[in-house]
mmCIF file of C-alpha atoms in Angstrom:
data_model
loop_
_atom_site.group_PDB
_atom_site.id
_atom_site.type_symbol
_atom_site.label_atom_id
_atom_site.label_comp_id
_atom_site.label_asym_id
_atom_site.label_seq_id
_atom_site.Cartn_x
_atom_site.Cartn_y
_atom_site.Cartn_z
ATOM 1 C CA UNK A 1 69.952 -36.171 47.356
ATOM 2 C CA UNK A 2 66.681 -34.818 47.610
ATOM 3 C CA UNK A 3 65.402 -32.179 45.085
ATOM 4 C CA UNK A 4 65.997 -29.139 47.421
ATOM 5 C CA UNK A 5 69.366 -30.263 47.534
ATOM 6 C CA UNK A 6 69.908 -30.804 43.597
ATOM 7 C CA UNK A 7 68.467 -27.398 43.066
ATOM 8 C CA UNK A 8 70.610 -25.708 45.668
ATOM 9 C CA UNK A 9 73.716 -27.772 44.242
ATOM 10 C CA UNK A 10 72.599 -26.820 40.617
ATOM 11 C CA UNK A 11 72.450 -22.589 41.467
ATOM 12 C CA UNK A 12 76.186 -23.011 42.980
ATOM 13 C CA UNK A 13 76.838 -24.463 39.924
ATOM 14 C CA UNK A 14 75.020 -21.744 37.888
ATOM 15 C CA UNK A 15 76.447 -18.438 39.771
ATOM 16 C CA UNK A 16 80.061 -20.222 39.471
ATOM 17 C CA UNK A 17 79.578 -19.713 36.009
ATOM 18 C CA UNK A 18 77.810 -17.088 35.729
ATOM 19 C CA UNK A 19 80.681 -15.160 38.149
ATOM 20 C CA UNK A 20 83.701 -16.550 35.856
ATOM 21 C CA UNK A 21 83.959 -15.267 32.594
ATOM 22 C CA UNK A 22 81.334 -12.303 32.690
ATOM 23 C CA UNK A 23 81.097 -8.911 34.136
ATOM 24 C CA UNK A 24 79.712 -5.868 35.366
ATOM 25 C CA UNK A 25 79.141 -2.302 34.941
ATOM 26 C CA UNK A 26 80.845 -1.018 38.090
ATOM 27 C CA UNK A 27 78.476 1.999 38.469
ATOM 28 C CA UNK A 28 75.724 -0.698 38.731
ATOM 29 C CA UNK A 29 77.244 -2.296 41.881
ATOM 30 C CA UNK A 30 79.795 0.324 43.457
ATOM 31 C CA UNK A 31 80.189 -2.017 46.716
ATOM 32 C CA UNK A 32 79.665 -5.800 45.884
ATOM 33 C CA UNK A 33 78.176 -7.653 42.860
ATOM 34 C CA UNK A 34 75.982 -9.742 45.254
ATOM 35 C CA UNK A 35 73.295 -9.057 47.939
ATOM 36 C CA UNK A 36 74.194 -9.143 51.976
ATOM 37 C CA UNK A 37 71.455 -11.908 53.020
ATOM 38 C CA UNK A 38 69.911 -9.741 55.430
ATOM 39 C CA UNK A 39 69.395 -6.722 52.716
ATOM 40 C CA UNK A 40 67.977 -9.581 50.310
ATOM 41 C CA UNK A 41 65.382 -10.787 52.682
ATOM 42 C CA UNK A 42 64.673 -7.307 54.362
ATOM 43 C CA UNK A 43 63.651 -5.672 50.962
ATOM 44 C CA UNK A 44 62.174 -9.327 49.444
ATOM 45 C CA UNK A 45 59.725 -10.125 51.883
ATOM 46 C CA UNK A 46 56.460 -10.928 50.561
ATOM 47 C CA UNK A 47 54.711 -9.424 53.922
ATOM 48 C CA UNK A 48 51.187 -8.452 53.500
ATOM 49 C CA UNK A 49 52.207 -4.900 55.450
ATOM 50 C CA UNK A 50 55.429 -4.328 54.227
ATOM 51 C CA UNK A 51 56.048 -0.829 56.382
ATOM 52 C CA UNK A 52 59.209 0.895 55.983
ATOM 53 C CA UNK A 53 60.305 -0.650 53.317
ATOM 54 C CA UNK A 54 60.392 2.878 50.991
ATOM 55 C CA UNK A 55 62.746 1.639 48.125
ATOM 56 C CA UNK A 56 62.934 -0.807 45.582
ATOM 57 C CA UNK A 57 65.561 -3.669 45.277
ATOM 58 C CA UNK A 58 65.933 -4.783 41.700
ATOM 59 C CA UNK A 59 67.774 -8.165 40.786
ATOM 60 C CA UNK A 60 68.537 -8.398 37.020
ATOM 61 C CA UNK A 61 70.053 -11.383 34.332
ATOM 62 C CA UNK A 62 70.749 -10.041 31.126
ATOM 63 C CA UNK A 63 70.992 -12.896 28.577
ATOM 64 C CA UNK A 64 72.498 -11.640 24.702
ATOM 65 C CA UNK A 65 72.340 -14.492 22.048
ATOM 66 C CA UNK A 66 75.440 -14.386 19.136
ATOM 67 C CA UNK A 67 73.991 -17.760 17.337
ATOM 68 C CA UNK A 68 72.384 -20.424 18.251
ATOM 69 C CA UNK A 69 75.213 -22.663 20.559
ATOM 70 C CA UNK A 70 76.358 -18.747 22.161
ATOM 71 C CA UNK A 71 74.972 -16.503 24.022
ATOM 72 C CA UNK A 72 76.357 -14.314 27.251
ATOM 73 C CA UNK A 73 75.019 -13.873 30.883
ATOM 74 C CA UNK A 74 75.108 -10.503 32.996
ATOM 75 C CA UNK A 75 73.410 -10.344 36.500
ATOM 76 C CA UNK A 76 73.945 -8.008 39.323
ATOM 77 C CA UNK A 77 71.090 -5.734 41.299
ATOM 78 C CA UNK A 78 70.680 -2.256 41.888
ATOM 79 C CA UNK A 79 68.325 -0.202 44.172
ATOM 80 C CA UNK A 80 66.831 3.604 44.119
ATOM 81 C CA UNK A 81 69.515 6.166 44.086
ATOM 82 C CA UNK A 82 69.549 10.072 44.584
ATOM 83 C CA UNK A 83 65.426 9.768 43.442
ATOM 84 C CA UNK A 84 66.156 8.287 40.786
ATOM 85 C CA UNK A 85 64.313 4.517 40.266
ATOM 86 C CA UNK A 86 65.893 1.423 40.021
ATOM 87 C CA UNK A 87 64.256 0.304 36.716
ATOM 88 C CA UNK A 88 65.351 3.783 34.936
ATOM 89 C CA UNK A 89 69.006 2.884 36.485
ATOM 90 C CA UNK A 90 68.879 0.094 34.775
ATOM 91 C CA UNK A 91 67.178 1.247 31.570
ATOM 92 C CA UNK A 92 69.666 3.773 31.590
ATOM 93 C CA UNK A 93 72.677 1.392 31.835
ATOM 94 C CA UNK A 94 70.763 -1.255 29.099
ATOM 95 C CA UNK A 95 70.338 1.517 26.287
ATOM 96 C CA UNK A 96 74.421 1.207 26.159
ATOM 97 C CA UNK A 97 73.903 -2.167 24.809
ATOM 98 C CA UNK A 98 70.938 -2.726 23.375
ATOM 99 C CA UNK A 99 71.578 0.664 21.031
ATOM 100 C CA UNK A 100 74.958 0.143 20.326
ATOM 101 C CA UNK A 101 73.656 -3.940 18.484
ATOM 102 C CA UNK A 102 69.763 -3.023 17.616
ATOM 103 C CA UNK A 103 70.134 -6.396 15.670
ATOM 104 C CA UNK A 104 71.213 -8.823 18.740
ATOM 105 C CA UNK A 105 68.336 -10.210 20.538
ATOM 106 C CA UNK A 106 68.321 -9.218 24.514
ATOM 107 C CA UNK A 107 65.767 -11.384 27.065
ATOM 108 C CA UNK A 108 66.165 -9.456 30.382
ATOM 109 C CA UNK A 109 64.702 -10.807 33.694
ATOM 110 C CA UNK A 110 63.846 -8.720 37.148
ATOM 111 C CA UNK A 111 63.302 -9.717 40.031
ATOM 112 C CA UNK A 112 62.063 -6.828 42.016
ATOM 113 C CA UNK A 113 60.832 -6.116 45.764
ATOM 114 C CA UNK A 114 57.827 -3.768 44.398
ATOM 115 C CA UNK A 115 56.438 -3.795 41.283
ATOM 116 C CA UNK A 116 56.827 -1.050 39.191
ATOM 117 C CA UNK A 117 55.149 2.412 39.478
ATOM 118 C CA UNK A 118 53.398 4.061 36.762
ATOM 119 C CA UNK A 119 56.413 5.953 36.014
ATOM 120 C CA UNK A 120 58.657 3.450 35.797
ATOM 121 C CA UNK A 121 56.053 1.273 33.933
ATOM 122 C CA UNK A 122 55.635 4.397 30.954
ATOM 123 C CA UNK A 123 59.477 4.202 30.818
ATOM 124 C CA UNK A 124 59.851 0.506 30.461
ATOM 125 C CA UNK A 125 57.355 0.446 27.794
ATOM 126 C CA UNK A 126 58.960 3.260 25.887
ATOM 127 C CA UNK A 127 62.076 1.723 26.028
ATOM 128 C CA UNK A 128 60.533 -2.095 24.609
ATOM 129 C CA UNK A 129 58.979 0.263 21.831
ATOM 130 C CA UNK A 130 62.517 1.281 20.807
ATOM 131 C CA UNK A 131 64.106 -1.852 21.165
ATOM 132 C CA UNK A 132 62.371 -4.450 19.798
ATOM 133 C CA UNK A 133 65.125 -6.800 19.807
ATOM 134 C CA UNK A 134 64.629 -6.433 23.656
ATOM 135 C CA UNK A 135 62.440 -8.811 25.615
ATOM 136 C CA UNK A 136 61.393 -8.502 29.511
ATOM 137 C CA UNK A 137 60.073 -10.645 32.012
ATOM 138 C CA UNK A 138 59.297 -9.031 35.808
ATOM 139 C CA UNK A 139 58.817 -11.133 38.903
ATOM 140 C CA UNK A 140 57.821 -9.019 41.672
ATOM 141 C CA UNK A 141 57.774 -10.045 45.652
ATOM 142 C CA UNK A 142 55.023 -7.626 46.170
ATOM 143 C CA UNK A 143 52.742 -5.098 44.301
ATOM 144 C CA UNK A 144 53.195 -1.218 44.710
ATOM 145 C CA UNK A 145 50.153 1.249 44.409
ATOM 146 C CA UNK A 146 50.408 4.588 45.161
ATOM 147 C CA UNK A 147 47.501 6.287 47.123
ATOM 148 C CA UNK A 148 47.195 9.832 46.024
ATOM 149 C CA UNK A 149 47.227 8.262 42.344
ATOM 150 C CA UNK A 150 46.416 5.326 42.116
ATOM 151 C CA UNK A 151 47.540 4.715 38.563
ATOM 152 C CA UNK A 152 49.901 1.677 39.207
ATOM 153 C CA UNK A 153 47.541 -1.190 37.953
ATOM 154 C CA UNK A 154 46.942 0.685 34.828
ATOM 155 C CA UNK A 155 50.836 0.624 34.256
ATOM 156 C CA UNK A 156 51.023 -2.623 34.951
ATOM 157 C CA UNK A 157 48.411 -3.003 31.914
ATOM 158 C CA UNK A 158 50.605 -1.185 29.521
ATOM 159 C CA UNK A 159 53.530 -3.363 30.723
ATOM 160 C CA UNK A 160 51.627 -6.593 29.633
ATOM 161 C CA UNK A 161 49.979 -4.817 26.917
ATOM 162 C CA UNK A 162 54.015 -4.164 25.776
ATOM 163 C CA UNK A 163 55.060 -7.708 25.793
ATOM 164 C CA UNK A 164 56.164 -8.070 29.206
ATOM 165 C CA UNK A 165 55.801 -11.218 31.499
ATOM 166 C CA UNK A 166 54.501 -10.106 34.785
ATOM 167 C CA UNK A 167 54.508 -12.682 37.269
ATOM 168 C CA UNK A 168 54.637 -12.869 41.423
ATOM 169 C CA UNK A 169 57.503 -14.095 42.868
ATOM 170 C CA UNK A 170 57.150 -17.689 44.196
ATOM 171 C CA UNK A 171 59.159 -20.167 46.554
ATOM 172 C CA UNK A 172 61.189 -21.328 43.250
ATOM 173 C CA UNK A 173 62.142 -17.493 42.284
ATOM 174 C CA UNK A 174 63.146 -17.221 45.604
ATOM 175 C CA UNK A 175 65.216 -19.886 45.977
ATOM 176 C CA UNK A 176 66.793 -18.951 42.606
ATOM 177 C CA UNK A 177 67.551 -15.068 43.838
ATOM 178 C CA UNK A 178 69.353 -16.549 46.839
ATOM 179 C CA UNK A 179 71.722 -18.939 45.027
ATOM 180 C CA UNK A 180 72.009 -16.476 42.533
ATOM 181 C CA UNK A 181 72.383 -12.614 43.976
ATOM 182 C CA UNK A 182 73.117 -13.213 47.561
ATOM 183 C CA UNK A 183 75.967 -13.540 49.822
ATOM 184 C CA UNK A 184 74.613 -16.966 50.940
ATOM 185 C CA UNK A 185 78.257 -18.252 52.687
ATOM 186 C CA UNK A 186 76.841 -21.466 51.756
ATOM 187 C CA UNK A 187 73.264 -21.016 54.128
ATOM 188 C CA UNK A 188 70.251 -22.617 52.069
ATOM 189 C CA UNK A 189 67.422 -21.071 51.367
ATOM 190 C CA UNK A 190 64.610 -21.322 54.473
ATOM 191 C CA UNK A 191 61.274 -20.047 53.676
ATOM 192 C CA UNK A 192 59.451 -17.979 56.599
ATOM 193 C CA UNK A 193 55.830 -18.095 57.171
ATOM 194 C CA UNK A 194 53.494 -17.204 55.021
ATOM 195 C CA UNK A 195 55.796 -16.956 51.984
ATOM 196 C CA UNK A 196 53.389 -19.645 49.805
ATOM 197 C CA UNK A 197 50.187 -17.959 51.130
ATOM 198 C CA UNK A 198 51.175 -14.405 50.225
ATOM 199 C CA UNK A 199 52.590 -15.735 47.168
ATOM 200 C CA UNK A 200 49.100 -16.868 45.785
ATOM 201 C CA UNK A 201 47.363 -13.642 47.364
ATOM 202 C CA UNK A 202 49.318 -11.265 45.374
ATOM 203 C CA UNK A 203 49.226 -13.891 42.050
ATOM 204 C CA UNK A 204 45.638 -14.032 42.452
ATOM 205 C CA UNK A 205 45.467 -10.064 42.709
ATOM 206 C CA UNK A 206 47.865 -9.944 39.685
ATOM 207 C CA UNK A 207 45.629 -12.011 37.673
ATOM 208 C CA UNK A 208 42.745 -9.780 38.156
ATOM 209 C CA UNK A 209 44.441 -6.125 37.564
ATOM 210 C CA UNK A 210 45.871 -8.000 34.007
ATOM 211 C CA UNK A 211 42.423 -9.510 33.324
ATOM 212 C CA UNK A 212 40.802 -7.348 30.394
ATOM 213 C CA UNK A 213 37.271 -5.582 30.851
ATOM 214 C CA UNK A 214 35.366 -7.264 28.783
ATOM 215 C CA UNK A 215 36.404 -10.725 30.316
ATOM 216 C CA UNK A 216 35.703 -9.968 33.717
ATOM 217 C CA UNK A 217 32.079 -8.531 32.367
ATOM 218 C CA UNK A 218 32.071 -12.287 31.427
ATOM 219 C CA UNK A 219 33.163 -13.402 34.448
ATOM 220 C CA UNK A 220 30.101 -11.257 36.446
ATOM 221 C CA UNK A 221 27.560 -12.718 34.210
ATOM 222 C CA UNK A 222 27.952 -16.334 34.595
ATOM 223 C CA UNK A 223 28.579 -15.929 38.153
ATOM 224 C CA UNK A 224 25.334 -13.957 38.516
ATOM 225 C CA UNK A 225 23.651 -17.275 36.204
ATOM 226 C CA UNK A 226 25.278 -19.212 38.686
ATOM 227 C CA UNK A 227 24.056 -17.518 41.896
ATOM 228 C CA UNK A 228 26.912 -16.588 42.968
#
């Protein structure tokens, strides 16, 4: 068995479990709790022009530890709905649980097809402020900015400046998302082209919206004693 095939047998094995004794809200997922594959890869494409694609696809795993040895999985996606965001769908749904046991500790994961706008991003970091027994990590297949305002990288500052783990979704996250949230009927996993290329392009970006000022400044000057 090669180590495509262990992971791919080692998700099965995770979404059987993950399907049997947990649940759903069923106003999260009204139609099915996983993803049709073409929706998935559609909305998830890491394209450098992603064009028509107006609405974000969000993929979520909400883990709640009771001790040590126990803890309980959730996972389902949602997408935008009567102009309403996907990430304030699913703050919305969250604040159920996370208000009703403040003292539980709560690590959420996304996986989303845009990164979050500034809106979204304010909300997010509201929310963390009011839960602090809430953590979040978001892996994004591509990054959103809005033209007229342009305010999206400074969100994505307060997000990190919150707590959160921002990240860029890579081969391995998708690979996960597919054994995980999609209607697979047993199809693995094939990459398309340019997945790993565009991956690194929009990490690479990432890295330098999340770099602070004064390190960059740092950055300038020993390129400039450099030559560069």
């Amino acid at each position: 068995m090669d180590i495509t095939d262990w992971y791919w047998a080692a998700a099965k094995l995770l979404r059987k479990q993950l399907l049997g004794p947990y649940s759903l809200s069923p106003t999260l997922c009204p139609c099915s709790l996983l993803l049709k594959r073409n929706k998935f890869l559609y909305n998830f494409k890491n394209l450098r022009w992603a064009r028509g694609r107006h609405e974000t696809y969000l993929c979520y795993i909400v883990k709640r530890r009771y001790s040590a040895d126990s803890c309980s999985l959730d996972f389902g996606h949602l997408r935008n709905r009567n102009g309403c965001h996907a990430e304030v769908l699913f703050l919305r749904f969250l604040s159920g649980w996370v208000g009703q046991d403040p003292g539980r500790p709560f690590r959420v994961t996304w996986f989303t097809s845009w990164s979050p706008c500034w809106d979204c991003a304010k909300h997010t970091t509201d929310f963390l402020r009011a839960h602090p027994n809430l953590t979040l990590r978001i892996f994004t297949a591509r990054l959103y900015f809005c033209e007229d305002r342009n305010a999206e990288p400074d969100g994505l500052r307060k997000l990190q400046k919150a707590g959160v783990r921002l990240g860029v979704m890579t081969y391995k996250d998708y690979f996960y998302c597919w054994n995980t949230f999609v209607q697979t009927r047993d199809r693995k996993f094939e990459a398309w082209d340019g997945l790993h290329e565009n991956s690194v392009r929009l990490s690479r970006k990432l890295r330098r919206i999340l770099q602070p000022p004064y390190e960059m400044e740092d950055l300038r000057e020993a390129f400039d004693l450099l030559g560069f």
